[in-house]
Short mmCIF file of C-alpha atoms in Angstrom, two decimals:
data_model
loop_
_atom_site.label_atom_id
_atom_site.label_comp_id
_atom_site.label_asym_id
_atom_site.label_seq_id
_atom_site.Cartn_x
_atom_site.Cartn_y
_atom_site.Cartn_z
CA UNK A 1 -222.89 -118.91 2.46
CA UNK A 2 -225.50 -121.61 0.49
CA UNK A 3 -224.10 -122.69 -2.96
CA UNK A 4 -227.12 -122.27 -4.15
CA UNK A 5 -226.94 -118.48 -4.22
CA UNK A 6 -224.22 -118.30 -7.21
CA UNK A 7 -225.46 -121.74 -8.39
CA UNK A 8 -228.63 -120.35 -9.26
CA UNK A 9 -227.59 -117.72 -11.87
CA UNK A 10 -225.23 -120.31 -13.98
CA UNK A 11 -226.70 -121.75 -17.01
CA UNK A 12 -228.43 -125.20 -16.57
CA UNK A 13 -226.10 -127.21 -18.00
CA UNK A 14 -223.19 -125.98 -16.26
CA UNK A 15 -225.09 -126.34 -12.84
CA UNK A 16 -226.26 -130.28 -13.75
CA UNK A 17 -222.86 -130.43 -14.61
CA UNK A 18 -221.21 -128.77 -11.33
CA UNK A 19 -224.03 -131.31 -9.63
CA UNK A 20 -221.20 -133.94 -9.87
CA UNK A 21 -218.58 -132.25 -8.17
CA UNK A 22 -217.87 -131.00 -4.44
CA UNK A 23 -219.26 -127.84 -4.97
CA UNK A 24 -218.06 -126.64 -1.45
CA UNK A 25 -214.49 -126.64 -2.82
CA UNK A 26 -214.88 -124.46 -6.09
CA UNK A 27 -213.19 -121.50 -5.25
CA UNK A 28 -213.20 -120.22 -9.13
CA UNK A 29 -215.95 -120.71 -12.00
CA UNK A 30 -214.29 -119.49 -15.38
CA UNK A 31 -217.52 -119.13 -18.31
CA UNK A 32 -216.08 -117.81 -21.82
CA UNK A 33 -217.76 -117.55 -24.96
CA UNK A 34 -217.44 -120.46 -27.41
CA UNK A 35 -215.83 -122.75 -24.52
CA UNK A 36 -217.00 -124.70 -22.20
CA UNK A 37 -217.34 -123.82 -18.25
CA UNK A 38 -214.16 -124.19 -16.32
CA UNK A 39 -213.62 -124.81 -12.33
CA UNK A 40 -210.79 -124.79 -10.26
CA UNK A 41 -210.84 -126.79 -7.06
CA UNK A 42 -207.69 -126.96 -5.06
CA UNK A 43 -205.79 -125.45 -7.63
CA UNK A 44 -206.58 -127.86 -10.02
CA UNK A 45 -208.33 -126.98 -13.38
CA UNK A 46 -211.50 -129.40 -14.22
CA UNK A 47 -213.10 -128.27 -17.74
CA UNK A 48 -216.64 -129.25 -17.54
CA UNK A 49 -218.78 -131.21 -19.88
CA UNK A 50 -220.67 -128.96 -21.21
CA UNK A 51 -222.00 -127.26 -24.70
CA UNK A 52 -220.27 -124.29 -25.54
CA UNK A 53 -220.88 -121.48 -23.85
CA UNK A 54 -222.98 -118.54 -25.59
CA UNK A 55 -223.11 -114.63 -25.43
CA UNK A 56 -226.78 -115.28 -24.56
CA UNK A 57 -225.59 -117.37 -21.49
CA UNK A 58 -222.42 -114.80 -20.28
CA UNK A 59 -226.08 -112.02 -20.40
CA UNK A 60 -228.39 -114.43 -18.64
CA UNK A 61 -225.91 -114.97 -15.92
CA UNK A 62 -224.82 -111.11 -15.49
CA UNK A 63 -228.77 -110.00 -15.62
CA UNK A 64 -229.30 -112.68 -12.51
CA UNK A 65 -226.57 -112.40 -10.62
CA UNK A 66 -227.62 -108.51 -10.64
CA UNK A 67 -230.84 -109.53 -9.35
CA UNK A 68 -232.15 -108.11 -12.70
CA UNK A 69 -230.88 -105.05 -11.19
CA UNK A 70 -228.17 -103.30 -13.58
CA UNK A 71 -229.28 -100.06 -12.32
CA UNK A 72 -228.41 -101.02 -8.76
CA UNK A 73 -224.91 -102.75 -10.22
CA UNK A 74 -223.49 -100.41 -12.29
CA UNK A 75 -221.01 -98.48 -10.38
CA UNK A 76 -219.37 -101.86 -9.87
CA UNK A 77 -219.70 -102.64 -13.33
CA UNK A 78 -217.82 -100.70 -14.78
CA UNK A 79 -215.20 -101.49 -12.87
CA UNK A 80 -215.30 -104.66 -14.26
CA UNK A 81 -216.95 -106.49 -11.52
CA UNK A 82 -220.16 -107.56 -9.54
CA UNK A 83 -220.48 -108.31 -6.04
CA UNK A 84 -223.66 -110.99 -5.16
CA UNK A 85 -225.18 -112.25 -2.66
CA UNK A 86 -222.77 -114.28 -0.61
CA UNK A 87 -219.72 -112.55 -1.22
CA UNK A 88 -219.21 -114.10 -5.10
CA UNK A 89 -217.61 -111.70 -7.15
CA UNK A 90 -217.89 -112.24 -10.77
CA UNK A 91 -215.14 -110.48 -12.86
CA UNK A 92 -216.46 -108.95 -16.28
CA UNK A 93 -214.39 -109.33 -20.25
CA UNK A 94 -215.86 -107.21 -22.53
CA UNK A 95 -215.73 -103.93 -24.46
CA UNK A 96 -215.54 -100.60 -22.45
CA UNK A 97 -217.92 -98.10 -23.54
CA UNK A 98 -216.75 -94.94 -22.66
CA UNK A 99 -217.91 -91.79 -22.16
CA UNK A 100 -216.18 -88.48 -21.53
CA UNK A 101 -212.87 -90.92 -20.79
CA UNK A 102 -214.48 -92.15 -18.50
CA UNK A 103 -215.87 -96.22 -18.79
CA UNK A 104 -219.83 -95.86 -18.59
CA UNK A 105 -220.62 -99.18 -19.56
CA UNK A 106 -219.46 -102.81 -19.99
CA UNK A 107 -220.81 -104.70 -23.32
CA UNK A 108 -220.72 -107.94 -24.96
CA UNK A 109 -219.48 -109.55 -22.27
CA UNK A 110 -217.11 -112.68 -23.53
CA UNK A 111 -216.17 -114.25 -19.92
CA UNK A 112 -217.11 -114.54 -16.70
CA UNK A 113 -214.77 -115.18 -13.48
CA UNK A 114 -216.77 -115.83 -10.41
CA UNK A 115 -214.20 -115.85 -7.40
CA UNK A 116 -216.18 -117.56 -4.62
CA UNK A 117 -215.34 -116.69 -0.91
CA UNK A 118 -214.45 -119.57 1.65
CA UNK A 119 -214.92 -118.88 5.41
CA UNK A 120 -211.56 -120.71 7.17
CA UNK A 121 -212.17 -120.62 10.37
CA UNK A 122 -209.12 -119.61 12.73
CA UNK A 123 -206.83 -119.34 9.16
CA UNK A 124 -205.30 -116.24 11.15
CA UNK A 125 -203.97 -118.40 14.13
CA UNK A 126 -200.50 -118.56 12.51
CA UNK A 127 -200.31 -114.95 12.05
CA UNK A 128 -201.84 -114.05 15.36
CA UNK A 129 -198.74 -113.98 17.55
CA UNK A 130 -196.89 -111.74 15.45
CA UNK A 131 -199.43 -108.71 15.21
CA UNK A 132 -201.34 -109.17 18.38
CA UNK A 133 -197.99 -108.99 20.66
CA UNK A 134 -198.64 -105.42 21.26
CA UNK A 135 -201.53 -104.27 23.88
CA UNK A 136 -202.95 -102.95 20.25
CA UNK A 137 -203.19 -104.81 17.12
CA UNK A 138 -200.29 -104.42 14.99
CA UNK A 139 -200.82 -102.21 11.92
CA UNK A 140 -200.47 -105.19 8.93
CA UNK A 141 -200.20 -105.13 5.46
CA UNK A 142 -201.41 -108.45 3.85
CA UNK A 143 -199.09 -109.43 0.75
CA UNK A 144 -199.81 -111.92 -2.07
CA UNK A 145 -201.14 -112.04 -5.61
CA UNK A 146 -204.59 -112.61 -6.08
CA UNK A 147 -206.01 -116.06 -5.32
CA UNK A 148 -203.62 -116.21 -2.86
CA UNK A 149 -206.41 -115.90 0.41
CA UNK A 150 -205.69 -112.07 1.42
CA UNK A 151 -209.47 -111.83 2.00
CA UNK A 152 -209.96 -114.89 3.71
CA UNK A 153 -207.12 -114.21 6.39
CA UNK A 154 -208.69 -110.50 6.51
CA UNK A 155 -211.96 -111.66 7.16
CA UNK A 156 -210.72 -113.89 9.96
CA UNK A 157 -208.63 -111.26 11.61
CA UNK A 158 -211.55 -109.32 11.71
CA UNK A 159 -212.78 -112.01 13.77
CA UNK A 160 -210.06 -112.19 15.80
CA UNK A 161 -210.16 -108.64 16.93
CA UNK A 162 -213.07 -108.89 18.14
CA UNK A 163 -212.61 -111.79 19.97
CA UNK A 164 -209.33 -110.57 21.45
CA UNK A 165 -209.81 -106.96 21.77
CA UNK A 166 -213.56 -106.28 22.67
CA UNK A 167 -213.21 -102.80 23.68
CA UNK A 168 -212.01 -101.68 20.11
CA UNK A 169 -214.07 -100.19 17.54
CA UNK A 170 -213.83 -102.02 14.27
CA UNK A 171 -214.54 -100.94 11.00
CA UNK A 172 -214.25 -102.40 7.61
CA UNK A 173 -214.70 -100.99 4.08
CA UNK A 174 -215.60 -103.53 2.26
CA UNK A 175 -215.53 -101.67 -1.28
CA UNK A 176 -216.20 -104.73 -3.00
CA UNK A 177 -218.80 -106.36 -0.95
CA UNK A 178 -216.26 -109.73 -0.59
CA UNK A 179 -214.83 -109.15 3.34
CA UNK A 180 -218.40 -109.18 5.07
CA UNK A 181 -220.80 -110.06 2.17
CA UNK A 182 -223.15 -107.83 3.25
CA UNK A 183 -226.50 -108.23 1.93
CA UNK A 184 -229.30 -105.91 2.46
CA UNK A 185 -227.49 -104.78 5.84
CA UNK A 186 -226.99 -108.41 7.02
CA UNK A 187 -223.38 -109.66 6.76
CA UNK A 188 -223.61 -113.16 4.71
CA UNK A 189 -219.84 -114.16 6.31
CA UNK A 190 -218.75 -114.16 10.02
CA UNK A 191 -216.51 -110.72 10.56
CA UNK A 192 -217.37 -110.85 14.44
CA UNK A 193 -218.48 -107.09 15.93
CA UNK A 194 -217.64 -105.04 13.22
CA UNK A 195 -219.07 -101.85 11.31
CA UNK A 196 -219.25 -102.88 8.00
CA UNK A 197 -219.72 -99.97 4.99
CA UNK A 198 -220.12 -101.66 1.66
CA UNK A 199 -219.93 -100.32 -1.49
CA UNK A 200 -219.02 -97.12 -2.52
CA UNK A 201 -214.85 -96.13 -2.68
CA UNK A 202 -212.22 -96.10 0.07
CA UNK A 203 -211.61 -92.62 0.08
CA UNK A 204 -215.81 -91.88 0.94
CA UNK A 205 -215.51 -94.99 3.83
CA UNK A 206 -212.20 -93.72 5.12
CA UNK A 207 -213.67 -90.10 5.64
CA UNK A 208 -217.13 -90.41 6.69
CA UNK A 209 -216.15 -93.97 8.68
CA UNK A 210 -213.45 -92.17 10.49
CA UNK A 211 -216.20 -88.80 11.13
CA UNK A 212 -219.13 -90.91 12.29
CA UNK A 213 -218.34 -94.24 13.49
CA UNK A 214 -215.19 -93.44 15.61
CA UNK A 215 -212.88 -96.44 14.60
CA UNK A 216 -210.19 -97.90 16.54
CA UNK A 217 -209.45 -100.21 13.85
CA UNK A 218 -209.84 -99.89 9.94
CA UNK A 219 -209.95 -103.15 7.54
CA UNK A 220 -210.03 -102.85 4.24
CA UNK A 221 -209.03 -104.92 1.17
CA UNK A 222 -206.69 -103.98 -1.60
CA UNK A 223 -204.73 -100.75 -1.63
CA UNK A 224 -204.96 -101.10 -5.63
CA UNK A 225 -204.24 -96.84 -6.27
CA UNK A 226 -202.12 -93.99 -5.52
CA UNK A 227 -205.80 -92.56 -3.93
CA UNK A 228 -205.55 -95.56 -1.84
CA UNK A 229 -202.94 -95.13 -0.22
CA UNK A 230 -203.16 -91.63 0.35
CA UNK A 231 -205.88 -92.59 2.79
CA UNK A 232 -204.45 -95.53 4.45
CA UNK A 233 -201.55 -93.07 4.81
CA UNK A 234 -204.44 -90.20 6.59
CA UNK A 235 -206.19 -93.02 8.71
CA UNK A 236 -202.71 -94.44 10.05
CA UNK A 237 -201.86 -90.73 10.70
CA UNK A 238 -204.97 -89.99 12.32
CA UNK A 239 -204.51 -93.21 15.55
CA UNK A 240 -206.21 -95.35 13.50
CA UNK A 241 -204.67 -98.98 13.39
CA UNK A 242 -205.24 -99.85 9.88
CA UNK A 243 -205.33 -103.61 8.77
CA UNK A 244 -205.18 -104.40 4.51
CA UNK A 245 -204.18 -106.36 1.96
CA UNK A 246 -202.11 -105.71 -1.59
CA UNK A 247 -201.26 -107.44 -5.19
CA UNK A 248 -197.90 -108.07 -4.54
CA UNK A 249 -195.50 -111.75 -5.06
CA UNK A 250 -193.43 -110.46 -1.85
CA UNK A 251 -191.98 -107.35 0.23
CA UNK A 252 -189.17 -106.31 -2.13
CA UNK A 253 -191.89 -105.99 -4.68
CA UNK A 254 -194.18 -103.47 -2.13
CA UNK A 255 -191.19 -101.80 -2.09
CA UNK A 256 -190.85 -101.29 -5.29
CA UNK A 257 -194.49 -100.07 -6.33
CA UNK A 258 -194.75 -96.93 -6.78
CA UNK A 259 -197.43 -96.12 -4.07
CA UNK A 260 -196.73 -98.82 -1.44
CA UNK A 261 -193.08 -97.86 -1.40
CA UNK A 262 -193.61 -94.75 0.00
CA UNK A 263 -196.11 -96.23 2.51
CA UNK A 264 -193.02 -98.75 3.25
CA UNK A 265 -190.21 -96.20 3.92
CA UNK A 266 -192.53 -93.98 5.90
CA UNK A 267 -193.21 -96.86 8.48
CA UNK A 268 -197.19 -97.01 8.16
CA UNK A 269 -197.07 -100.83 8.65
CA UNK A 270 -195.73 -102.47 12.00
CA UNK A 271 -196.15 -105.64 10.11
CA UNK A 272 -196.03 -107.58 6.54
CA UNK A 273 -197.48 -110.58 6.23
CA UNK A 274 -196.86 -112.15 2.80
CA UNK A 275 -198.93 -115.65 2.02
CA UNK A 276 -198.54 -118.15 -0.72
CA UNK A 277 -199.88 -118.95 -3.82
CA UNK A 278 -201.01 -121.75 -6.30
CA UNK A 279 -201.32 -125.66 -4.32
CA UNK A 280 -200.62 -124.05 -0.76
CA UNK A 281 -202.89 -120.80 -1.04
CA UNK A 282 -202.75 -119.08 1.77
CA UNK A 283 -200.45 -120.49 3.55
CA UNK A 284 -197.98 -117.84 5.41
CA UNK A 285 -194.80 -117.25 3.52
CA UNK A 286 -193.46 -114.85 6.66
CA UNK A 287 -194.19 -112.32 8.60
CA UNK A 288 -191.93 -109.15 8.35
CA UNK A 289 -191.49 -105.90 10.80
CA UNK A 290 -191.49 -102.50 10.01
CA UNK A 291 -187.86 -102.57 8.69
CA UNK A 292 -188.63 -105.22 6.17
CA UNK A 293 -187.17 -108.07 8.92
CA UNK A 294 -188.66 -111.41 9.19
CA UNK A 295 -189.78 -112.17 12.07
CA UNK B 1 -293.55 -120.93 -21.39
CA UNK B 2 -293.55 -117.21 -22.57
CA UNK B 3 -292.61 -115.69 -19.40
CA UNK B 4 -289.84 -118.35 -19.26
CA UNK B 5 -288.52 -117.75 -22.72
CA UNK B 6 -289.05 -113.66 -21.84
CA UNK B 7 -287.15 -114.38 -18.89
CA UNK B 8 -284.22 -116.16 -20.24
CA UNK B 9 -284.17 -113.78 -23.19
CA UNK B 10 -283.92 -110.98 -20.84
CA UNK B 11 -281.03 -112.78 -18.78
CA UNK B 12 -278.98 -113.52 -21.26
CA UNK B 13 -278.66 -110.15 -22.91
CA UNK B 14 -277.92 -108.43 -19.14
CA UNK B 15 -275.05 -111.02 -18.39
CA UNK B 16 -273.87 -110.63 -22.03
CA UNK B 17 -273.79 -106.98 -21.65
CA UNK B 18 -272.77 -106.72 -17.82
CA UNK B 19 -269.77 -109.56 -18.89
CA UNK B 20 -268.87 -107.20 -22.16
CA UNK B 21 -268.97 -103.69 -20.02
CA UNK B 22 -266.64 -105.52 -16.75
CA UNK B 23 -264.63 -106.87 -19.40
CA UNK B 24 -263.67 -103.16 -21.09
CA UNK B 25 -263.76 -102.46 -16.75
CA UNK B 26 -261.14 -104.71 -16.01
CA UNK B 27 -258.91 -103.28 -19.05
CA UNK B 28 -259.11 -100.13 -17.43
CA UNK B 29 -258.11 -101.26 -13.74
CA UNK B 30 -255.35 -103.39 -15.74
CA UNK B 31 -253.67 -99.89 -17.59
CA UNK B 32 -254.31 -98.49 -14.07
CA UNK B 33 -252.13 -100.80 -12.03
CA UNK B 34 -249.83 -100.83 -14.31
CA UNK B 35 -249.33 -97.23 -14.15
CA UNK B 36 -249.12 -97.86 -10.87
CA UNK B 37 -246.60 -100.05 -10.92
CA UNK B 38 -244.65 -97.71 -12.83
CA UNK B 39 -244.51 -94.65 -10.31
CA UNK B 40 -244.09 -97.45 -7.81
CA UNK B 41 -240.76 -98.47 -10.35
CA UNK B 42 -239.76 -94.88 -10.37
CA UNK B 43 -239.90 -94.34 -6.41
CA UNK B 44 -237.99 -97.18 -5.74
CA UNK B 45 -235.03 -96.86 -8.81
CA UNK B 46 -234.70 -93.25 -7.91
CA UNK B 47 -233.45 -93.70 -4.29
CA UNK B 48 -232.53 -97.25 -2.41
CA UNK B 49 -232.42 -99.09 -6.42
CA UNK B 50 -233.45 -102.30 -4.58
CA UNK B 51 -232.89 -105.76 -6.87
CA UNK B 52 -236.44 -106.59 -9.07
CA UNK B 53 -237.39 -109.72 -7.08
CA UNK B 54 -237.50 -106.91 -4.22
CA UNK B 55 -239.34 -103.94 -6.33
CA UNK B 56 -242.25 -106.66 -7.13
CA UNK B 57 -242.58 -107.96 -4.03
CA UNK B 58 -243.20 -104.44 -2.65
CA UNK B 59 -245.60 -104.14 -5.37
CA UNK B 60 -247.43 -106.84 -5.57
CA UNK B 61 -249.76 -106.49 -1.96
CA UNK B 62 -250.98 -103.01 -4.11
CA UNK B 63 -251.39 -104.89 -7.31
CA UNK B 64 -255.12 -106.60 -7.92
CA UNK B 65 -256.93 -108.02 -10.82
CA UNK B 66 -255.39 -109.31 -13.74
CA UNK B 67 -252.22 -107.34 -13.76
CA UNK B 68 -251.68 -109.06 -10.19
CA UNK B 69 -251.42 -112.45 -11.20
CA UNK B 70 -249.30 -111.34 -13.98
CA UNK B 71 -247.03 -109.68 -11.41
CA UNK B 72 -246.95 -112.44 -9.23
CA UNK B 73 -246.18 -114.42 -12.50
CA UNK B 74 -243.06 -112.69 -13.10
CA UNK B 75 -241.56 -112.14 -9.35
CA UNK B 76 -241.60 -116.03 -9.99
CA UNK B 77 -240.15 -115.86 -13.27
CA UNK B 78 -237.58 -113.64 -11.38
CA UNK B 79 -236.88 -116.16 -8.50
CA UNK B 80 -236.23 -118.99 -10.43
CA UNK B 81 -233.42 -120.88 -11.76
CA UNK B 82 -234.14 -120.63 -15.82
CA UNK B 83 -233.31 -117.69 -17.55
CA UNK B 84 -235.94 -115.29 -18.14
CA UNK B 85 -237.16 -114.85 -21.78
CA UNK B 86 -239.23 -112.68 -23.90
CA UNK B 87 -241.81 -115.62 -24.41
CA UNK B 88 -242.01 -116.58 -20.87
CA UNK B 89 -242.73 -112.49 -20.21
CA UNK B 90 -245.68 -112.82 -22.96
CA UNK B 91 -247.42 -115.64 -21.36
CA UNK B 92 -247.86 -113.71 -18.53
CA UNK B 93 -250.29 -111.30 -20.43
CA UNK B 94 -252.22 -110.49 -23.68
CA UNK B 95 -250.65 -107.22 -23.93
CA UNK B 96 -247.40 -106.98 -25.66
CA UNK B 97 -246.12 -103.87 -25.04
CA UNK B 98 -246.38 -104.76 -21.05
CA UNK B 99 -244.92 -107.99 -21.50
CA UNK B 100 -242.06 -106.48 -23.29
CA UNK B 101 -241.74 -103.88 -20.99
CA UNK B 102 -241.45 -106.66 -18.07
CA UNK B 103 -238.11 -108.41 -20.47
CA UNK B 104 -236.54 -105.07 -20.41
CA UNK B 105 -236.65 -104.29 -16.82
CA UNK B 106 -233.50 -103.85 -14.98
CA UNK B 107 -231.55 -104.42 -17.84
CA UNK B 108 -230.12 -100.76 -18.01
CA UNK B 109 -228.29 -98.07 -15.67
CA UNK B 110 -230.47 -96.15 -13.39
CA UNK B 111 -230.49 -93.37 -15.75
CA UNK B 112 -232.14 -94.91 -18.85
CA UNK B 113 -234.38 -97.12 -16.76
CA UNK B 114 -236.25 -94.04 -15.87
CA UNK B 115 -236.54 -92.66 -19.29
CA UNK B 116 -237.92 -95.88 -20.18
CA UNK B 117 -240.14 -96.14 -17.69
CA UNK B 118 -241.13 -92.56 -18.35
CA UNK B 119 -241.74 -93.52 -21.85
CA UNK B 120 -243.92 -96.61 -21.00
CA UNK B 121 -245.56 -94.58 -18.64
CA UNK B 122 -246.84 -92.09 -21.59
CA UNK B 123 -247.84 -95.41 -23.52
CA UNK B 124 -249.89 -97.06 -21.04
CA UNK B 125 -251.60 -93.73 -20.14
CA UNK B 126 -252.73 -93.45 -23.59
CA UNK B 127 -253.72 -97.19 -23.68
CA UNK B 128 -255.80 -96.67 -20.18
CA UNK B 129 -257.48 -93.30 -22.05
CA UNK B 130 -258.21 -95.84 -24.60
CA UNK B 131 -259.84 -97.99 -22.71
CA UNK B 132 -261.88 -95.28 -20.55
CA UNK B 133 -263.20 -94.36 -23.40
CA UNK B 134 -264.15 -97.72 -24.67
CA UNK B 135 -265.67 -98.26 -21.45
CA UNK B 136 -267.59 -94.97 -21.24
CA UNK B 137 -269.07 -94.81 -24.89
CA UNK B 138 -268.80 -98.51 -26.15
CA UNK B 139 -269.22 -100.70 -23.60
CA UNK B 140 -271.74 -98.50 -22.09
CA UNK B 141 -273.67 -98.16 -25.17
CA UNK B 142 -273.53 -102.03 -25.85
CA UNK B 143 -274.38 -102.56 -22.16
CA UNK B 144 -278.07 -100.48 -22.40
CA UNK B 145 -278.45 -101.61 -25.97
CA UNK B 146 -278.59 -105.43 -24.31
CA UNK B 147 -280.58 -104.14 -21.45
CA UNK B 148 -283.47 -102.84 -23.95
CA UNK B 149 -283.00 -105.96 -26.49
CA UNK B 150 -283.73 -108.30 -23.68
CA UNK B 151 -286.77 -106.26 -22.44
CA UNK B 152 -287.68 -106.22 -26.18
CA UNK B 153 -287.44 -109.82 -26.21
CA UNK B 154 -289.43 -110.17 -23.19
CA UNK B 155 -292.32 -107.74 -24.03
CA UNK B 156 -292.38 -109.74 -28.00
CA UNK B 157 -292.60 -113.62 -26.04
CA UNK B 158 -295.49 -112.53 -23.97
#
């Protein structure tokens, strides 16, 4: 993915600015109003030198980074993010407008938080072994709070399947446009030979991917609702090996949400991986079987 | 000398006239393709809702005349780094309410984009009206009127 995609839509002074860092190794771009641009690199926070940041500046950057395209972004607004070009997602602060209890619309934005996807190459290798032992791939559950590289390690086992299983089917639901970065129906990030839906909600990708494409394997990122798992829950059911990723510190606390717990005691996982946070991101805190043992 | 001064008499009123009657032309082809570019706008919001930069360069091979290069202006305007402002929208063209129109685009749901553009849609059909009419009675009118001043002029030098 070129920086230039995301770097294009910041304000000029925060891209001169970002001009004199490694821009490679940003992995988060915080803009708020009335404060200056903030950038995390390695887990370390660097406050750039730059003028405040204005209301003016938070619209400029959501009208570009939606292609001067709200219409085509709202869904996801409303949600409280955007997906661009790339893979970036750009997390929205603001005031709801609702509408029949329902959010309709985001306004006066007051930050930005663009999350910026890195392509490790082979970052799965340590987890490899311990779902790929079977002649299938082991159904996993990805556990770690956010930041922590549940994508990333997605995205690469994606990869891997393809690479080590050729004759299965893969399909990811990529709900937020951040596992495959698909871009007008080309994939901006390598997920190897994989059917990629974008967009849209689990629950339609589950379905009609499931109908129509004829899956052997199902990726998708962060079971997030009670809906969600629900269909993780159908697609496991249905011979599907399903491969995703959860907000969680560690297992005891998947056990102990209300959705995942069920998913936990009625064995839809072979597998738990649960990764790191903070200076080591993504590295592999353990990997845990069915019955919550580490492996 | 008289046939030269009849001449040039008679020259200059035609190309004052012809330049007067293409000039009230060209507003006319400008509302057009504009109202063009609307249902073009409406076709392609109502289904695939493909980013702006896209949506003009669809456009812009149907675009021609002046409402071209002010298309091509702003799919430029669109690509580049700067932010796009309501006074970089008005030096693309004379007329305000299509310059402002061009600021506003895309900044809405799908929804109230098409009631706007159904709105500017009833404004620059009355504005090309306008100008059909200005072409077919004024400009006309002015154009002939030149036509038989210049003969006028010829016939009183010789």
């Amino acid at each position: 993915m070129g920086v230039e995609t995301w770097l294009k839509i910041l304000p000029d002074p925060v891209r001169e600015a970002l001009n004199h860092l490694p821009v490679q190794q940003i992995y988060e771009l915080r803009l708020r109003v009335n404060a200056p641009a903030v950038v995390f690199i390695d887990a370390q926070r660097f406050t750039l030198p730059t003028p405040l940041i204005t209301r003016e500046d938070l619209d400029n950057v959501v009208h570009k980074a939606a292609e001067y395209a709200i219409y085509a972004v709202l869904d996801q607004m409303v949600q409280g993010f955007i997906t661009i070009r790339g893979g970036v997602r750009i997390g929205l602060a603001g005031e709801l407008v609702m509408a029949d209890g329902q959010v309709a619309a985001i306004s006066n934005i007051s930050s930005l938080c663009l999350r910026l996807p890195h392509q490790v190459k082979n970052c799965a290798y340590p987890v490899l072994p311990y779902i790929f032992d079977l002649k299938r791939p082991a159904k996993t559950l990805i556990i770690a709070p956010p930041g922590a590289g549940k994508t990333t390690l997605l995205r690469d086992i994606a990869k891997q399947i393809g690479n080590k299983y050729p004759q299965l089917n893969t399909l990811i639901l990529d709900e937020r446009g951040e596992l495959a970065a698909a871009y007008q129906g080309e994939n901006q990030l390598d997920v190897g030979n994989a059917d990629v839906i974008t967009g849209g909600n689990k629950s339609f990708g589950f379905l009609n991917g499931l109908r129509s494409l004829r899956p052997d394997v199902v990726i998708t990122d962060e079971i997030a609702t009670a809906d969600d798992a629900e269909m993780v829950r159908n697609a496991a059911r249905s011979g599907v090996i399903v491969m995703a990723s959860t907000h969680a510190a560690d297992l005891d606390e998947v056990r102990h949400k209300p959705y995942l717990c069920d998913l936990y005691n009625e064995g839809v996982f072979d597998r738990y991986v649960v990764l790191t946070t903070g200076e080591r991101a993504g590295e592999v805190v353990g990997v845990f079987d069915r019955s919550g043992r580490r492996l | 000398m008289k046939w030269f001064m009849g001449g040039a008499c008679l020259i200059i009123c035609v190309v004052m006239g012809v330049v007067y009657y293409r000039r009230s032309w060209r507003r006319v082809q400008f509302y057009t393709e504009v109202i063009n570019f609307c249902h073009h706008l409406q076709t392609a919001l109502g289904f695939t809702r493909p980013p702006l930069p896209l949506v003009i360069k669809q456009a812009l091979p149907q675009a021609t005349g002046e409402f071209a290069k002010a298309l091509a202006g702003y799919g430029q305007l669109l690509d580049g780094q700067s932010a796009l402002t309501r006074e970089k929208c008005t030096a693309l063209t004379t007329d305000t309410d299509v310059a402002e129109f061009l600021f506003q685009l895309g900044r809405t749901g799908s929804v109230t984009e098409q009631a706007k553009i159904a709105n500017a849609l009833t404004i620059f059909t009355a504005k090309q009206q306008q100008a059909n009419d200005h072409l077919r009675f004024k400009a006309s009118i002015t154009l002939k009127l030149l036509i038989i001043i210049g003969i006028a002029g010829v016939i009183l030098w010789i």
